[in-house]
Short mmCIF file of C-alpha atoms in Angstrom, two decimals:
data_model
loop_
_atom_site.label_atom_id
_atom_site.label_comp_id
_atom_site.label_asym_id
_atom_site.label_seq_id
_atom_site.Cartn_x
_atom_site.Cartn_y
_atom_site.Cartn_z
CA MET B 1 7.50 38.54 -41.49
CA ALA B 2 7.30 35.02 -40.72
CA VAL B 3 7.38 32.29 -43.91
CA LEU B 4 5.25 29.15 -42.60
CA PRO B 5 6.47 25.85 -43.89
CA ASP B 6 4.62 23.96 -46.17
CA LEU B 7 2.54 20.71 -44.82
CA THR B 8 3.63 18.58 -45.93
CA ASP B 9 1.33 15.61 -43.13
CA ALA B 10 -1.88 14.23 -45.03
CA ARG B 11 -3.80 14.85 -41.77
CA ASP B 12 -2.39 18.58 -41.37
CA VAL B 13 -3.49 19.33 -44.92
CA ALA B 14 -7.31 17.59 -44.04
CA TYR B 15 -7.35 19.23 -40.61
CA ILE B 16 -7.47 22.63 -42.42
CA ARG B 17 -9.50 21.85 -45.20
CA THR B 18 -12.51 20.19 -42.75
CA GLN B 19 -12.15 24.05 -40.58
CA TYR B 20 -11.98 25.54 -43.82
CA ALA B 21 -15.72 23.85 -44.37
CA MET B 22 -17.04 24.26 -41.04
CA ILE B 23 -16.28 27.94 -40.80
CA ARG B 24 -17.97 28.11 -44.54
CA ASP B 25 -20.68 26.48 -44.23
CA ASN B 26 -20.87 29.22 -40.75
CA LEU B 27 -20.50 31.84 -42.78
CA LEU B 28 -23.60 30.95 -44.86
CA LYS B 29 -25.56 29.53 -42.61
CA GLY B 30 -25.09 33.29 -41.21
CA VAL B 31 -26.11 34.93 -43.75
CA THR B 32 -28.93 33.47 -43.83
CA VAL B 33 -31.76 35.79 -41.58
CA ASP B 34 -34.92 33.83 -39.47
CA THR B 35 -38.16 36.26 -40.72
CA PRO B 36 -40.37 37.14 -37.78
CA SER B 37 -43.32 34.03 -38.79
CA VAL B 38 -39.83 31.75 -37.92
CA GLN B 39 -38.51 32.57 -34.87
CA ARG B 40 -37.45 30.55 -32.10
CA LYS B 41 -41.46 30.11 -29.56
CA GLY B 42 -40.84 29.68 -25.71
CA THR B 43 -42.35 26.12 -27.28
CA ASP B 44 -39.62 25.13 -28.92
CA ILE B 45 -37.10 25.58 -25.90
CA MET B 46 -39.06 23.67 -24.05
CA ARG B 47 -39.57 21.03 -26.77
CA VAL B 48 -35.96 21.07 -26.53
CA PHE B 49 -35.65 20.12 -23.08
CA LEU B 50 -38.62 17.99 -22.31
CA LEU B 51 -37.22 16.07 -25.53
CA ILE B 52 -33.15 15.79 -24.07
CA ASN B 53 -35.40 14.53 -20.75
CA MET B 54 -37.87 11.99 -22.35
CA LEU B 55 -35.02 9.73 -25.30
CA PRO B 56 -32.21 7.79 -23.64
CA ASP B 57 -30.08 8.45 -26.34
CA LEU B 58 -30.29 12.29 -26.83
CA ARG B 59 -29.68 13.21 -23.09
CA ARG B 60 -26.25 10.74 -23.32
CA ALA B 61 -25.51 12.56 -26.22
CA TYR B 62 -26.41 15.90 -24.20
CA SER B 63 -23.71 15.11 -21.47
CA LEU B 64 -20.45 14.12 -23.10
CA SER B 65 -21.20 16.80 -25.61
CA GLN B 66 -19.09 19.13 -22.71
CA THR B 67 -16.54 16.73 -23.26
CA GLY B 68 -13.17 17.04 -24.85
CA SER B 69 -12.35 15.45 -28.38
CA ASN B 70 -9.53 13.13 -30.22
CA ARG B 71 -7.42 14.07 -32.83
CA GLU B 72 -8.74 11.52 -35.19
CA MET B 73 -13.04 13.48 -34.07
CA LEU B 74 -11.13 17.26 -34.94
CA ASP B 75 -9.76 15.61 -38.11
CA ALA B 76 -13.59 14.25 -38.65
CA GLY B 77 -15.59 16.98 -37.75
CA GLU B 78 -17.71 15.15 -35.56
CA THR B 79 -16.79 16.72 -32.13
CA HIS B 80 -18.81 15.22 -28.86
CA MET B 81 -20.53 18.61 -29.13
CA SER B 82 -21.65 18.41 -32.95
CA LYS B 83 -22.84 15.06 -32.64
CA PHE B 84 -25.52 15.71 -29.95
CA LEU B 85 -26.51 18.92 -32.16
CA GLN B 86 -26.87 16.79 -34.97
CA LEU B 87 -29.05 14.15 -32.70
CA LEU B 88 -31.09 16.90 -31.32
CA VAL B 89 -31.96 18.77 -34.87
CA ARG B 90 -32.86 15.53 -36.13
CA TYR B 91 -35.23 14.48 -33.35
CA PHE B 92 -36.42 18.66 -32.64
CA ASN B 93 -38.04 18.83 -36.50
CA ASP B 94 -39.65 15.82 -36.94
CA PRO B 95 -42.87 16.19 -36.50
CA SER B 96 -44.27 12.52 -35.68
CA LEU B 97 -42.36 13.72 -32.09
CA GLU B 98 -44.96 15.19 -29.68
CA VAL B 99 -44.08 16.36 -26.30
CA SER B 100 -45.92 18.01 -23.51
CA THR B 101 -45.87 19.86 -20.06
CA LEU B 102 -47.06 18.71 -17.73
CA CYS B 103 -49.51 20.39 -14.62
CA GLN B 104 -47.15 22.78 -12.59
CA PRO B 105 -49.04 25.98 -11.69
CA SER B 106 -47.20 25.86 -8.34
CA LEU B 107 -44.68 26.96 -10.96
CA HIS B 108 -46.42 29.70 -12.40
CA TYR B 109 -50.20 29.67 -13.45
CA SER B 110 -49.47 29.69 -16.82
CA PHE B 111 -48.56 26.56 -16.29
CA ALA B 112 -51.82 25.41 -14.51
CA GLU B 113 -52.89 22.77 -17.39
CA PRO B 114 -50.21 21.28 -19.97
CA ILE B 115 -48.86 22.98 -22.64
CA ALA B 116 -47.31 21.70 -25.87
CA CYS B 117 -44.86 21.91 -28.07
CA ASN B 118 -44.52 19.84 -30.80
CA LYS B 119 -42.91 20.84 -34.01
CA GLY B 120 -43.96 24.21 -35.43
CA GLU B 121 -43.08 26.65 -37.61
CA PHE B 122 -39.92 27.49 -36.39
CA GLU B 123 -37.29 24.82 -37.99
CA LEU B 124 -34.13 24.22 -35.59
CA THR B 125 -30.50 24.55 -36.87
CA GLU B 126 -27.07 23.08 -35.37
CA MET B 127 -26.43 26.78 -35.24
CA LYS B 128 -29.30 28.14 -33.51
CA ALA B 129 -29.35 24.95 -31.29
CA LYS B 130 -25.82 25.91 -30.36
CA LYS B 131 -27.09 29.81 -29.73
CA LEU B 132 -30.33 27.56 -28.18
CA ILE B 133 -27.90 26.38 -25.04
CA SER B 134 -25.42 28.87 -24.10
CA ASP B 135 -28.72 31.06 -23.85
CA SER B 136 -30.16 28.09 -20.95
CA ARG B 137 -26.96 27.83 -19.62
CA ARG B 138 -26.99 32.77 -18.96
CA TYR B 139 -30.85 32.87 -17.83
CA LEU B 140 -30.69 29.87 -15.79
CA ILE B 141 -27.48 30.59 -13.73
CA THR B 142 -29.01 34.56 -13.20
CA MET B 143 -32.38 32.97 -12.20
CA ILE B 144 -30.63 29.96 -9.96
CA ASN B 145 -27.92 32.53 -8.23
CA ASP B 146 -30.52 35.12 -6.83
CA TRP B 147 -32.71 32.84 -5.42
CA GLU B 148 -30.00 30.66 -3.62
CA LYS B 149 -28.15 34.52 -2.62
CA SER B 150 -32.09 35.39 -1.00
CA GLY B 151 -32.47 32.38 1.28
CA ASN B 152 -35.53 30.69 -0.46
CA GLY B 153 -33.40 27.77 -2.08
CA SER B 154 -33.37 24.42 -2.06
CA ASN B 155 -30.13 25.28 0.96
CA GLN B 156 -31.47 28.03 3.21
CA ARG B 157 -31.93 24.99 5.94
CA LEU B 158 -28.48 23.07 5.69
CA ASP B 159 -25.41 23.48 7.84
CA ASP B 160 -22.80 25.69 5.36
CA SER B 161 -20.13 23.58 6.38
CA ASP B 162 -21.15 20.53 4.32
CA ASP B 163 -19.84 21.54 1.00
CA ASP B 164 -21.30 18.16 -1.38
CA LEU B 165 -25.34 19.07 0.73
CA VAL B 166 -25.16 21.85 -0.73
CA PHE B 167 -23.06 21.05 -3.97
CA ASP B 168 -25.58 18.69 -4.73
CA LEU B 169 -29.05 20.64 -3.81
CA TRP B 170 -27.58 23.64 -5.85
CA GLY B 171 -30.84 24.60 -7.77
CA ARG B 172 -32.72 21.91 -6.88
CA PHE B 173 -36.50 22.81 -5.46
CA VAL B 174 -37.04 20.20 -2.10
CA PRO B 175 -40.11 20.63 -0.97
CA GLU B 176 -38.85 19.20 1.95
CA THR B 177 -36.35 22.36 2.72
CA CYS B 178 -38.27 25.16 0.98
CA ASP B 179 -40.51 27.92 1.98
CA GLY B 180 -42.87 27.43 -0.86
CA ASP B 181 -41.62 27.46 -4.71
CA ASP B 182 -41.20 31.15 -5.24
CA ARG B 183 -38.59 30.80 -8.24
CA ALA B 184 -40.83 33.33 -10.74
CA ASN B 185 -40.09 35.84 -8.55
CA PHE B 186 -36.98 35.47 -9.49
CA LEU B 187 -37.19 36.22 -13.21
CA ARG B 188 -36.69 39.23 -13.07
CA HIS B 189 -37.13 40.57 -17.29
CA LEU B 190 -37.01 36.91 -18.46
CA PRO B 191 -40.34 35.04 -20.24
CA GLN B 192 -42.72 32.82 -17.48
CA TYR B 193 -41.26 29.58 -19.55
CA TRP B 194 -37.51 29.94 -18.45
CA LEU B 195 -39.21 28.82 -15.20
CA MET B 196 -40.12 25.57 -17.13
CA VAL B 197 -36.92 25.24 -18.12
CA TRP B 198 -35.85 25.81 -14.93
CA HIS B 199 -38.05 22.97 -14.05
CA LEU B 200 -36.67 20.43 -16.54
CA CYS B 201 -33.02 20.49 -15.83
CA ASP B 202 -33.94 19.86 -12.76
CA GLU B 203 -36.65 17.48 -12.59
CA GLY B 204 -34.07 15.14 -15.77
CA ASP B 205 -31.18 16.45 -12.69
CA LEU B 206 -29.44 18.22 -15.46
CA LEU B 207 -28.90 21.56 -13.76
CA ARG B 208 -24.97 21.83 -12.46
CA PHE B 209 -24.29 20.18 -16.20
CA THR B 210 -26.49 22.98 -18.59
CA CYS B 211 -25.27 25.22 -15.98
CA ALA B 212 -21.49 23.82 -16.48
CA GLN B 213 -21.38 24.63 -12.02
CA LEU B 214 -18.23 23.06 -10.56
CA ARG B 215 -17.12 22.37 -7.40
CA ASP B 216 -14.98 25.60 -5.92
CA ASP B 217 -12.45 22.82 -4.50
CA HIS B 218 -11.66 22.57 -8.64
CA THR B 219 -11.73 26.39 -9.44
CA ALA B 220 -9.59 29.70 -8.74
CA SER B 221 -9.28 33.25 -10.09
CA SER B 222 -7.27 36.04 -10.20
CA LEU B 223 -8.82 37.24 -7.22
CA SER B 224 -8.60 33.72 -4.80
CA ALA B 225 -5.38 31.33 -4.56
CA PRO B 226 -6.67 27.62 -5.40
CA PRO B 227 -7.60 25.52 -2.82
CA SER B 228 -5.35 22.52 -1.89
CA VAL B 229 -5.98 19.41 -4.49
CA THR B 230 -5.12 17.92 -0.54
CA ARG B 231 -8.13 19.54 1.09
CA GLY B 232 -10.80 17.21 2.37
CA SER B 233 -14.69 17.64 2.21
CA GLY B 234 -16.79 19.29 4.39
CA TYR B 235 -17.60 15.16 4.91
CA ALA B 236 -13.93 14.73 5.21
CA ARG B 237 -13.01 17.04 7.92
CA LYS B 238 -15.50 15.96 10.35
CA PHE B 239 -14.13 12.62 9.83
CA ALA B 240 -10.38 13.55 10.38
CA GLN B 241 -12.23 15.84 13.80
CA GLN B 242 -14.30 12.51 14.58
CA THR B 243 -11.01 10.21 14.41
CA LEU B 244 -9.34 12.69 16.94
CA GLU B 245 -11.66 12.52 19.43
CA LEU B 246 -11.58 9.21 19.84
CA ARG B 247 -8.26 9.00 20.02
CA LYS B 248 -7.87 11.09 23.20
CA GLN B 249 -12.01 9.14 24.47
CA ILE B 250 -8.93 5.99 24.45
CA ALA B 251 -5.80 7.57 25.61
CA ASP B 252 -7.91 8.29 28.75
CA SER B 253 -9.50 5.09 29.10
CA VAL B 254 -6.09 3.88 29.45
CA LYS B 255 -4.61 5.49 30.72
CA ASN B 256 -7.63 5.30 33.81
CA ILE B 257 -7.25 1.21 33.38
CA GLY B 258 -3.32 1.88 34.10
CA MET B 259 -4.67 3.71 36.97
CA ALA B 260 -7.13 0.84 38.87
CA VAL B 261 -4.74 -1.44 37.70
CA ALA B 262 -2.10 -0.20 39.95
CA ARG B 263 -3.95 0.84 42.39
CA CYS B 264 -4.69 -3.24 42.92
CA SER B 265 -0.96 -4.25 41.70
CA ASP B 266 -0.81 -5.75 45.14
CA ASP B 267 -3.71 -8.39 43.76
CA THR B 268 -1.89 -10.89 41.11
CA SER B 269 -5.53 -12.18 39.74
CA TYR B 270 -7.48 -8.46 39.84
CA GLU B 271 -3.95 -7.28 38.32
CA ARG B 272 -4.78 -10.28 35.41
CA ALA B 273 -8.48 -9.81 34.93
CA SER B 274 -8.33 -5.31 34.61
CA LYS B 275 -5.03 -6.22 31.67
CA ILE B 276 -6.98 -9.00 30.23
CA CYS B 277 -10.33 -6.69 29.92
CA ARG B 278 -7.98 -4.08 28.90
CA LEU B 279 -6.69 -6.19 26.49
CA ASP B 280 -10.87 -6.79 25.04
CA LYS B 281 -11.15 -2.95 24.61
CA LEU B 282 -7.97 -2.65 22.81
CA ARG B 283 -8.95 -4.60 19.99
CA ALA B 284 -12.83 -3.32 20.12
CA ASP B 285 -10.93 -0.03 19.60
CA ARG B 286 -8.66 -2.06 16.94
CA TYR B 287 -11.45 -2.96 14.77
CA LEU B 288 -13.33 -0.02 15.28
CA VAL B 289 -10.88 1.94 13.35
CA PHE B 290 -10.19 -0.35 10.66
CA ARG B 291 -13.66 -0.78 9.75
CA ASP B 292 -13.86 2.98 9.58
CA SER B 293 -10.75 4.10 8.21
CA LYS B 294 -12.53 1.29 4.93
CA CYS B 295 -15.78 2.12 4.58
CA GLN B 296 -15.58 5.45 5.75
CA ALA B 297 -12.50 7.81 4.80
CA SER B 298 -12.67 9.21 1.39
CA SER B 299 -8.58 11.16 1.09
CA GLN B 300 -5.68 9.07 1.13
CA ASP B 301 -4.66 10.95 4.17
CA GLU B 302 -7.67 9.87 6.39
CA ARG B 303 -6.16 6.17 5.22
CA ASP B 304 -3.12 7.44 6.19
CA ALA B 305 -4.00 8.40 9.49
CA ALA B 306 -5.73 4.97 10.59
CA SER B 307 -3.85 2.57 9.32
CA ASP B 308 -0.97 4.52 11.24
CA TYR B 309 -3.28 4.43 14.92
CA VAL B 310 -3.70 1.08 13.79
CA ARG B 311 -0.47 0.41 14.27
CA GLU B 312 -0.65 1.36 17.61
CA LEU B 313 -3.08 -0.21 19.43
CA ASP B 314 -1.66 -3.09 17.48
CA GLU B 315 2.08 -2.52 19.57
CA MET B 316 -0.28 -1.82 23.20
CA ILE B 317 -1.89 -5.07 21.94
CA ASP B 318 0.99 -7.03 21.43
CA GLU B 319 2.75 -5.68 24.94
CA LEU B 320 -0.23 -6.53 26.07
CA LYS B 321 -0.16 -10.19 25.19
CA ALA B 322 3.49 -10.71 26.19
CA GLU B 323 2.21 -9.27 29.62
CA LEU B 324 0.06 -11.94 30.33
CA ARG B 325 2.31 -14.52 28.61
CA GLY B 326 4.62 -13.97 31.60
#
């Protein structure tokens, strides 16, 4: 059996002691079983997300709760998640904070009137708060995925090639792109208050964060190869295609101008005028390509391609200027 060396670093000793205290505290909390009279209710769950939407400092702590922690924070036992849970518990258990839902009859008939979500008998702890957030993620993902697959989500009228917009509208209810609000059909066995949680996360722009949703090009699994990190989004592919079409159009224009100049090569004044027109056209094309590369290019590959094409245009412009001076 391998023997572990003695710990000599004071930071290591402090870290182990902190972890021991946390594990001991969690075990003691797990021994305590809530009685039926203090089990969480739907109003307690809605109260959590109402408070997150209402209180800026709690919302800020929630947005940082999934951020990694450094060694000093771990040693002190104060991670971003623990800070959020502590703040949530303090606000939730404060009876002076009174919150209620708004009328949402289109969401579910039970929300036709405001529902008070004030502090009741239920006492929130850090362990309970962590489980509540985990349950919310699991139930929301189940409902939203079913909703999106049914064709009734806000993405139903979008072009699938527009990856950015499809991702941004995941789970969002947009009346302009939905045929009515039928989210209640996807509750399955869940209580209706989870619809209000969905609505509150949507209203507070917290859906993707709460459900830990990542873009397809930021994920990988054992069933598929990971995508290239240089692969552009749908918008980037469209921009590259437009740039290619523009280059073809410019090449055809230059070819046509050259043919016209060749036919009129015996007329010196006409030939010079044609070259001046061609020079103006190339300068205008260069300006458009350069402007788009600065304003619309979203990847280094697109910027490099635009830069190469600008250099080609500069060479053609210099050749024409030399011919006009000669």
